[in-house]
Coordinates of C-alpha atoms and ligand atoms in Angstrom, one line a residue:
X507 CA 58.4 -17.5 11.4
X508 CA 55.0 -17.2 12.8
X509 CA 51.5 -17.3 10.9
X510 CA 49.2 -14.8 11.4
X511 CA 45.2 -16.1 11.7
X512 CA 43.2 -14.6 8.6
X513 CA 39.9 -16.2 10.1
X514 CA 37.6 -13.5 11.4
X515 CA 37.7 -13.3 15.2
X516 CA 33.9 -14.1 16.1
X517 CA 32.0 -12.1 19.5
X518 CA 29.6 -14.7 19.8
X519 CA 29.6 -18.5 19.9
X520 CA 26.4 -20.4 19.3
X521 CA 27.2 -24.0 20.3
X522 CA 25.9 -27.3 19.8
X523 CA 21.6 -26.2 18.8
X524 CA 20.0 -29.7 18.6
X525 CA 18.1 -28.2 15.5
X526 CA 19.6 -25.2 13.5
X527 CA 16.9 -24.0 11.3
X528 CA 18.6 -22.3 9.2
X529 CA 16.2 -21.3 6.1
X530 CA 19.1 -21.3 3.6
X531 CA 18.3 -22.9 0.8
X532 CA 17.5 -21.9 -2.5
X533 CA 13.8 -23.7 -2.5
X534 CA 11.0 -21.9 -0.7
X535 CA 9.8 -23.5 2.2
X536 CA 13.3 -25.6 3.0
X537 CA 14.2 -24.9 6.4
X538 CA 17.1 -26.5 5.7
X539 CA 17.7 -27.8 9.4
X540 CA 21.8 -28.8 10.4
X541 CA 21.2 -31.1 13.6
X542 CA 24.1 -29.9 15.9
X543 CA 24.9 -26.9 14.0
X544 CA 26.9 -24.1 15.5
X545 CA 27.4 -20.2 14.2
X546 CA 29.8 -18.0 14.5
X547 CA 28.8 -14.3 15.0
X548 CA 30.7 -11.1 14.4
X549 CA 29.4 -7.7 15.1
X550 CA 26.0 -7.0 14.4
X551 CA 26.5 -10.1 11.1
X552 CA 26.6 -14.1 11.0
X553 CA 30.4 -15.2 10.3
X554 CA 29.7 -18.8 9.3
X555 CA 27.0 -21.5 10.2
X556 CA 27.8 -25.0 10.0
X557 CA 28.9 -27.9 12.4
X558 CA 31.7 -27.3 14.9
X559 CA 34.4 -28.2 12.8
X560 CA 33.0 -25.5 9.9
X561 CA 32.5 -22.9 12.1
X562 CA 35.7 -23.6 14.2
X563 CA 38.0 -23.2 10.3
X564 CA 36.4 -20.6 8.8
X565 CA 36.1 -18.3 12.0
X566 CA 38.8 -17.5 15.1
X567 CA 36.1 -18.5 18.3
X568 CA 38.8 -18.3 20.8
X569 CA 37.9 -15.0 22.5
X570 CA 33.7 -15.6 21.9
X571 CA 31.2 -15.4 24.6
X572 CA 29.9 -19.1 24.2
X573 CA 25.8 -19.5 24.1
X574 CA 25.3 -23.0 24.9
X575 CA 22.4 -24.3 22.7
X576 CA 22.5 -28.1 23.5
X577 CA 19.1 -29.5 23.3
X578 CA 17.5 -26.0 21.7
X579 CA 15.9 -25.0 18.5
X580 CA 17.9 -21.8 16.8
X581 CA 15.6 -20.0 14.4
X582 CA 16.1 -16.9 12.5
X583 CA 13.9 -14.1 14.1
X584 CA 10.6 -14.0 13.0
X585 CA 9.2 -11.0 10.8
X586 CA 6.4 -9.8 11.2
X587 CA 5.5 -8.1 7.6
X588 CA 2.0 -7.0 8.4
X589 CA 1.0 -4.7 11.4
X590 CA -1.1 -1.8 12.4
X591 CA 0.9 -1.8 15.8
X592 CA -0.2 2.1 16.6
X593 CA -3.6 2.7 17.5
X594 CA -5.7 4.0 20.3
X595 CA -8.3 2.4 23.0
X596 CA -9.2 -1.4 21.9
X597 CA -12.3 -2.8 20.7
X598 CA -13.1 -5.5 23.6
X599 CA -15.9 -4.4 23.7
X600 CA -16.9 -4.8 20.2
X601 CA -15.1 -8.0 20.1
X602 CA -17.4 -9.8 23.3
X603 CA -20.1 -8.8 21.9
X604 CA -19.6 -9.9 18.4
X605 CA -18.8 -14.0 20.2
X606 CA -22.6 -14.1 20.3
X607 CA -23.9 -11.5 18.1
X608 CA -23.4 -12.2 14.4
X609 CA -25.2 -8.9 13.2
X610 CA -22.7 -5.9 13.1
X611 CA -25.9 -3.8 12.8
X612 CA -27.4 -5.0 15.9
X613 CA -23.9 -5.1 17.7
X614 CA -24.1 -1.2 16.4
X615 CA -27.8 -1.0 18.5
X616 CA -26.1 -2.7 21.7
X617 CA -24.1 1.3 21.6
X618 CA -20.9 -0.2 20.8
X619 CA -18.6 1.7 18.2
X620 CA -17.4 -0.8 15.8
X621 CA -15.0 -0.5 13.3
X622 CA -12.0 1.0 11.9
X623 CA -14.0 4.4 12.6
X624 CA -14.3 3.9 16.3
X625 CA -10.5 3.2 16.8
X626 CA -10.0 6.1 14.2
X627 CA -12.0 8.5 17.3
X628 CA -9.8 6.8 19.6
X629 CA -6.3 7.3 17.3
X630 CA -7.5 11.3 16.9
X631 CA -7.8 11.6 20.7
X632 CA -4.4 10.2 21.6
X633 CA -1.0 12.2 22.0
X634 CA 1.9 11.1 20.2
X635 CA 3.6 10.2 23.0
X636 CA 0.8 8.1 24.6
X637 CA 0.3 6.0 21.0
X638 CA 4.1 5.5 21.4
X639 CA 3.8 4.3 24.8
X640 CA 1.7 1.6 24.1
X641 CA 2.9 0.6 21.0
X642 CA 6.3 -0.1 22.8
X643 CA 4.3 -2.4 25.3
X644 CA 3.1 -4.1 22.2
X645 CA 7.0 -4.4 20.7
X646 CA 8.4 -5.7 23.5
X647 CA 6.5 -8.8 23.6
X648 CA 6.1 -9.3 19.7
X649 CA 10.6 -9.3 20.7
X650 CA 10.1 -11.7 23.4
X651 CA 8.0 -14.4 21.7
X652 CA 10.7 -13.8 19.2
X653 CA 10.0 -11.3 16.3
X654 CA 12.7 -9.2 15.7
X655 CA 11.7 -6.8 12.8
X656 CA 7.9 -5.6 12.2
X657 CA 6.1 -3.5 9.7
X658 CA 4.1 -1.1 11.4
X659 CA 1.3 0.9 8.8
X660 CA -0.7 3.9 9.7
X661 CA -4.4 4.3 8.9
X662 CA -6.5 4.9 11.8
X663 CA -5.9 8.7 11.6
X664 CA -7.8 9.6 8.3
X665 CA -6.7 12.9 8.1
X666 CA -3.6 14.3 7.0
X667 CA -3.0 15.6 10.8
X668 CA -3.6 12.0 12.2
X669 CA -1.9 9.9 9.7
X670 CA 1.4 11.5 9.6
X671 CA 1.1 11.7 13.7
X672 CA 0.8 7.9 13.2
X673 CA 3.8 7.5 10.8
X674 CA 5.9 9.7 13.5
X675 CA 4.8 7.6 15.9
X676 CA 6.4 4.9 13.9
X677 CA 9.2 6.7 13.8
X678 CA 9.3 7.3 17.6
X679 CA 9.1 3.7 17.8
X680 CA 12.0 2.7 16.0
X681 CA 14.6 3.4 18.5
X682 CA 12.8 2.4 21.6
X683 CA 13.1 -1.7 21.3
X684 CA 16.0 -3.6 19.7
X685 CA 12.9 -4.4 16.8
X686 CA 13.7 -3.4 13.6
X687 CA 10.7 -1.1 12.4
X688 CA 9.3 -0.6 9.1
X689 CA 6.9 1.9 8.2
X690 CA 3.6 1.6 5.7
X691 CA 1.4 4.6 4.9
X692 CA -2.2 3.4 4.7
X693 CA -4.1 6.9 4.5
X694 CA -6.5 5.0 2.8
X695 CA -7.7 2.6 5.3
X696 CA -11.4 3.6 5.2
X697 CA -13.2 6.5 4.1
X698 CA -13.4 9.4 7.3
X699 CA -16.5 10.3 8.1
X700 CA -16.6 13.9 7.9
X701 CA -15.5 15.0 4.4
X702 CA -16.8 13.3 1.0
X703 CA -15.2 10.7 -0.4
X704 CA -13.1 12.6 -3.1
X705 CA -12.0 15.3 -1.2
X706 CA -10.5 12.6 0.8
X707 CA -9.0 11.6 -2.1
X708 CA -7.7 14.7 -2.9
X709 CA -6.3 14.7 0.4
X710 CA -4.2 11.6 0.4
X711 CA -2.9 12.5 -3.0
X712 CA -1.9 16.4 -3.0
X713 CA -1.4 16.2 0.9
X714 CA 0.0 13.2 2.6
X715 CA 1.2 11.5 0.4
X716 CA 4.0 14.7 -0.4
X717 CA 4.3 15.4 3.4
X718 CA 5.3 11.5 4.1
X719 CA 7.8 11.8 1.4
X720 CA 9.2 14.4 2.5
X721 CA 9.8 13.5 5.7
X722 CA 10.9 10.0 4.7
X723 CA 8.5 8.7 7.3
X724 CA 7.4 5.6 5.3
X725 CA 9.1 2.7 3.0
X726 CA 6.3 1.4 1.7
X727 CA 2.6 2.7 0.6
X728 CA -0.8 0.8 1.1
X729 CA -4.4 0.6 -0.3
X730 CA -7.7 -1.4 1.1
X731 CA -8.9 -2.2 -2.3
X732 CA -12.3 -4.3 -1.9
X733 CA -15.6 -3.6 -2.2
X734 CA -17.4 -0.8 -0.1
X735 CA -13.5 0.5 0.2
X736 CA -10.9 1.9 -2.5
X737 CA -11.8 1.0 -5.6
X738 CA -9.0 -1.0 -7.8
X739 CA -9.0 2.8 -9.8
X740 CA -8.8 4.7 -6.8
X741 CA -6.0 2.3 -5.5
X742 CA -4.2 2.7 -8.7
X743 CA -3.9 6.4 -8.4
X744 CA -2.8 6.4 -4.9
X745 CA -0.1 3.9 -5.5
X746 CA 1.8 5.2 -8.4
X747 CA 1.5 8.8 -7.0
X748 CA 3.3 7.1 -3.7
X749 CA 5.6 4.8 -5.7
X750 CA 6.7 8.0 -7.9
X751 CA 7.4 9.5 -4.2
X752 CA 9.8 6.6 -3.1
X753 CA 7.2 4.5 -1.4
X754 CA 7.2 0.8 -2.3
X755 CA 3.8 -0.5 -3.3
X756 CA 1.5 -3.2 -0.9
X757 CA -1.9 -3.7 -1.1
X758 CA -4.8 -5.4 1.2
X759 CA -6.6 -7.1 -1.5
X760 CA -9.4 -9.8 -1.8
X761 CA -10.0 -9.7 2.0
X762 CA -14.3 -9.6 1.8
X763 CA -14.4 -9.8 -2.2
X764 CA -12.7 -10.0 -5.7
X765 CA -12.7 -6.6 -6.8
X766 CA -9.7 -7.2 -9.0
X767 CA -7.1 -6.0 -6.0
X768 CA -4.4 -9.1 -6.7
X769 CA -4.8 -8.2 -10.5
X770 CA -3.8 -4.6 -9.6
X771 CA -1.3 -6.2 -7.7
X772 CA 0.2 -8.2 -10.5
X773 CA 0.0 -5.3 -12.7
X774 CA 2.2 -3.3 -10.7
X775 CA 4.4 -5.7 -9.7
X776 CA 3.3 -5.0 -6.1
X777 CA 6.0 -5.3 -3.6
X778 CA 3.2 -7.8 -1.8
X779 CA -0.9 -8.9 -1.8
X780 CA -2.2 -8.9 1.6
X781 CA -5.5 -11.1 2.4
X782 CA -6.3 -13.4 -0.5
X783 CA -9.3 -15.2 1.2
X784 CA -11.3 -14.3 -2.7
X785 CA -8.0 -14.6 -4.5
X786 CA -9.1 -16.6 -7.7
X787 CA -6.9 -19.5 -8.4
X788 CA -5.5 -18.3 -11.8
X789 CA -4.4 -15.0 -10.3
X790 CA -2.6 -16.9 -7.6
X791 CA -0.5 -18.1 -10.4
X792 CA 0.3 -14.6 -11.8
X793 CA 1.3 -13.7 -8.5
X794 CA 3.4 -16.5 -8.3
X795 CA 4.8 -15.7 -11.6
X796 CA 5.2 -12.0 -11.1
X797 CA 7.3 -12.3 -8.1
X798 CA 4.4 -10.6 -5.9
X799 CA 4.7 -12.3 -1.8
X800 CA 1.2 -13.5 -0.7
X801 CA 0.6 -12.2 3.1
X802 CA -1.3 -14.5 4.6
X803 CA -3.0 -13.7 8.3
X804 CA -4.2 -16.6 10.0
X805 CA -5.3 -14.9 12.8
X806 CA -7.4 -12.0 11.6
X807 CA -9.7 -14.6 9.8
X808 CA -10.1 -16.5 13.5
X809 CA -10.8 -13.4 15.3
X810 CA -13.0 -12.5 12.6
X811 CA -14.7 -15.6 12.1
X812 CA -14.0 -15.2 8.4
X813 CA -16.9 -16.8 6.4
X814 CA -13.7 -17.9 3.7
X815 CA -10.7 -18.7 5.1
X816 CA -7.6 -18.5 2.2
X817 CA -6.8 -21.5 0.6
X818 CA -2.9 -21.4 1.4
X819 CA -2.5 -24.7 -0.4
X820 CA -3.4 -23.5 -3.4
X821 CA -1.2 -20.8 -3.5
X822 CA 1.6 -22.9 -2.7
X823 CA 0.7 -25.3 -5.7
X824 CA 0.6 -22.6 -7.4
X825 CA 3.8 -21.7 -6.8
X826 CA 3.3 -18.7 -4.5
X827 CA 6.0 -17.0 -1.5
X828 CA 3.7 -17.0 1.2
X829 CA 4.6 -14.7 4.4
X830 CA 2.6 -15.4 7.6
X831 CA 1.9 -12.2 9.5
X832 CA 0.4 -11.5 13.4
X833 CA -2.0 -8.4 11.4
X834 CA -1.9 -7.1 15.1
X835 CA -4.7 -4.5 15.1
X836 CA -7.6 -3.2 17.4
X837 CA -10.0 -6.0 15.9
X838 CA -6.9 -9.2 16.0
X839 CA -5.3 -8.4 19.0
X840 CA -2.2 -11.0 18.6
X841 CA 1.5 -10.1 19.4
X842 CA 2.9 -13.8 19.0
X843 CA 4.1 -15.5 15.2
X844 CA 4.0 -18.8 17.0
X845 CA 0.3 -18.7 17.5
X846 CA -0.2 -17.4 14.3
X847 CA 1.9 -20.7 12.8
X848 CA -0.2 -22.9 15.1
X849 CA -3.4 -21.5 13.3
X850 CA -1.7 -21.9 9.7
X851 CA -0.9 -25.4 10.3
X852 CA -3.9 -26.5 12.0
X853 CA -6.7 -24.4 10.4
X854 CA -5.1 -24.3 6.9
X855 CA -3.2 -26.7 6.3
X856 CA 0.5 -25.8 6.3
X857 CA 3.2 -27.8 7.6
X858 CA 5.1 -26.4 10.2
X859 CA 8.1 -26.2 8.3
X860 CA 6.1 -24.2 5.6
X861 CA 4.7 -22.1 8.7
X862 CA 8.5 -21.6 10.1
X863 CA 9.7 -20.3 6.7
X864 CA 6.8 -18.2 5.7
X865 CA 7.0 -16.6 9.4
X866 CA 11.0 -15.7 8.7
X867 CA 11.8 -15.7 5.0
X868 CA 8.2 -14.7 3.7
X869 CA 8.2 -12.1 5.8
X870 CA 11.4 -10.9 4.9
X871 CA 11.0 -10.9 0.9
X872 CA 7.3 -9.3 1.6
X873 CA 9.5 -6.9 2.9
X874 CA 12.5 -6.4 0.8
X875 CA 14.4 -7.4 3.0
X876 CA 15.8 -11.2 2.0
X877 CA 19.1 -9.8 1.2
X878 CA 20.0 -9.4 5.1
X879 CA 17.9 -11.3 7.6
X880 CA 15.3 -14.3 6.9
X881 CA 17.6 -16.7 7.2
X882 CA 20.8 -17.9 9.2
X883 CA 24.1 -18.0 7.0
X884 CA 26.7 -15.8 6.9
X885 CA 26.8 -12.4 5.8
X886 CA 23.1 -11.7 6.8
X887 CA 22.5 -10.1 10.6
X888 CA 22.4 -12.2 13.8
X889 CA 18.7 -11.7 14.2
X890 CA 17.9 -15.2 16.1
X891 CA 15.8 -16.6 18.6
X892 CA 16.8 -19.4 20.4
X893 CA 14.1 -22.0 21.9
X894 CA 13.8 -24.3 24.9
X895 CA 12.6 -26.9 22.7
X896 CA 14.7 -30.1 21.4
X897 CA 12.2 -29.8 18.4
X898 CA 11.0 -27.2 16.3
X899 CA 6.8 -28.5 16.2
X900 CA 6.3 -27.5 19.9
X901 CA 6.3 -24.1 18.2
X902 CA 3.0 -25.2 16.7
X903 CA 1.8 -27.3 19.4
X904 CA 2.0 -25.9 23.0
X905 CA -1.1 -23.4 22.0
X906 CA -0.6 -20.0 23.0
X907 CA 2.6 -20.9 24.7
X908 CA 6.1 -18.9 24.1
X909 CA 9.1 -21.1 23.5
X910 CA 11.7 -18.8 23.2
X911 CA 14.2 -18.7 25.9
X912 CA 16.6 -16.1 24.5
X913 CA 16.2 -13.7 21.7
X914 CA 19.4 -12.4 19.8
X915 CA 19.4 -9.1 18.3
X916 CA 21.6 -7.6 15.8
X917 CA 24.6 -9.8 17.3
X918 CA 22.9 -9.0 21.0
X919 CA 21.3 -11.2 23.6
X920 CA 18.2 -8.5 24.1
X921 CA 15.8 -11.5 25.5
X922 CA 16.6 -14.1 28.3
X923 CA 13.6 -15.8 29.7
X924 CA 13.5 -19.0 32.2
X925 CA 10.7 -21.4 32.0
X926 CA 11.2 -24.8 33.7
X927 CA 8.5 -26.4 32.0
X928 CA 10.1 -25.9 28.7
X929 CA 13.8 -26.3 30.2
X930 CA 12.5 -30.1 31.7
X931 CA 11.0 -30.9 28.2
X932 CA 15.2 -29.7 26.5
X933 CA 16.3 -31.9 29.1
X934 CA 14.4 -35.0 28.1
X935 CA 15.1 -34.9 24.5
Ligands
LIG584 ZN1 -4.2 -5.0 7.6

């Protein structure tokens, strides 16, 4: 009589990581490392995670192509929850000038365009196809310093013409890179500057907001709600009008001021807050409470020399899920999660385990998405990135560098990258 193998027959074989990172625990911030681990993967999913001897009983490896991890990091892929990854021209120019020149006003004088407005110009004046091709330029290395899904948002079109060229564009996107793409509608970004205020209103409400629906161009909806921008009223409207169309609620909130954004936030059991640099310490704890992810973006208060940086300890205290996003855009031009950790470790004080998980899980559960990817252990999808690193901290420590040596995808190697600085610092341990 013979036996017949019920264990699942895996494709893949990662063997032997020196640290498997595998985020799966049910605290917030437990990378829950397994020194040696190895993971079995079938199809697109993660069959079982473990040591050898786990992975070898619970799943048939006989047939799998083998991925030899021996003195690596495996992570899950990073995502990236917070983007406005299509957009015209850049803003060097801007950017230089403001390294020496605190005065937007006189940076104005100098005849530079500043501003959401001046990459709104830009946005208008680009074909589809062009803001496509560029954003794909942009994707590909966001994938190969390891990020496997992004958020992408709209908002430098301003008119119901631009924006939903912009969500297309996100659309467009979505099948050119392995990435996984999400897509946020932020009509109201800014104000445009040739129709009054409420008729732009009008606009995002009776317009865009019915057209995005029903092309089921966007997941999620978005609101800058701060001073001098939506008003917490104006950002209510929008919101439900979008939620009652299918669109998940975010918000940027408390970026420049406390206009009462996080509260809204709270109060509509926002899918995320995004900013929190004014976020008063009691509301951090209703956040907490409500289930609301905090976004933090290390990088945009850098490149903006923010004059308050967030206080992510507090929100952790308070007992806040924090997600750490690039917020690539015109004015923080960064594709890489690893620099943005570096920043949130050494400019705000998280650890780099707190950095790791916020960079993965956070960014997942900002993005309903926990249920499949964040995290390595089985049933979720083999988005991994594997580094050439015996330790996860040079993550946070070789500034600007890239660690990753191989990016999986969806169950498929769709980055390989050679670097023999990093594969003589495996090789010593
Ligand atoms: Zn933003």
């Amino acid at each position: 009589m013979t036996t017949t193998d019920s264990r699942p027959r895996a494709d893949m074989v990662i063997a032997d990581a020196r640290q498997m990172l595998t985020c799966a625990s049910d605290t917030s911030y437990d990378v829950a490392p397994i020194e040696h681990g190895w993971m079995a993967i079938t199809g697109e999913t993660i069959a079982a995670v473990g040591d050898r001897a786990q992975v070898e009983a619970a799943v048939d490896c006989s047939e799998a192509q083998i991925i030899a991890a021996s003195g690596c990091v495996v992570a899950p892929g990073f995502v990236d929850s917070h983007t406005h990854l299509v957009f015209g021209g850049s803003r060097v120019d801007e950017y230089a000038a403001k390294m020496t020149e605190n005065d937007p006003e006189v940076v104005r004088q100098m005849g530079i365009k500043t501003g959401i407005l001046a990459t709104v110009e830009r946005t208008r004046a680009a074909a589809l196809d062009e803001l496509v091709d560029v954003a794909v330029i942009r994707l590909r290395r966001m994938l190969s310093a390891g990020t496997t899904t992004v958020e992408s948002k709209s908002g430098y079109g301003l008119s119901t013409e631009a924006e939903l060229k912009l969500l297309r564009a996100n659309r467009a996107l979505a099948g050119e890179t392995p990435v996984d793409l999400l897509s946020t509608f932020l009509g109201a970004h800014g104000f445009p500057p040739e129709v009054p205020r409420e008729i732009y209103l009008r606009a995002v409400l009776a317009e865009m907001i019915p057209q995005v629906a029903e092309e089921g161009l966007a997941e999620f909806a978005d609101v800058w709600c701060d001073d001098g921008y939506y008003t917490t009223g104006e950002s209510r409207a929008i919101l439900e009008v979008a939620q009652a169309a299918g669109m998940a609620p975010k918000i940027h909130a408390d970026a420049y001021s406390y206009v009462g954004g996080s509260d809204l936030a709270v109060e509509m059991r926002m899918v995320s807050s995004d900013h929190l640099n004014y976020t008063p310490r009691p509301v951090m704890a209703r956040l907490a409470e409500s289930g609301v992810v905090g976004v933090v973006m290390p990088a945009l208060d850098f490149a903006v020399g923010h004059a308050r940086p967030f206080d992510v300890r507090a929100m952790i205290d308070e007992g806040m899920t924090i997600a750490l996003a690039t917020d690539l855009c015109p004015g923080c031009w960064v594709e890489s999660q690893q620099f943005v950790m570096a920043l949130a470790c050494r400019l705000y004080g998280m650890s780099p385990a707190e950095a790791l998980w916020a960079a993965t899980t956070g960014g997942s559960l900002a993005l309903q998405l926990g249920a499949d990817r964040g995290s390595l252990e089985a049933g979720k999808l083999a988005d991994i990135q594997i580094w050439d690193v015996p330790r996860y901290e040079h993550a946070i420590y070789r500034l600007g560098g890239n660690v990753v040596g191989r990016v999986i995808k969806r169950g498929k190697v769709v980055v390989e990258r050679r670097d023999d600085d990093l594969v003589a610092v495996r090789a010593r341990g």
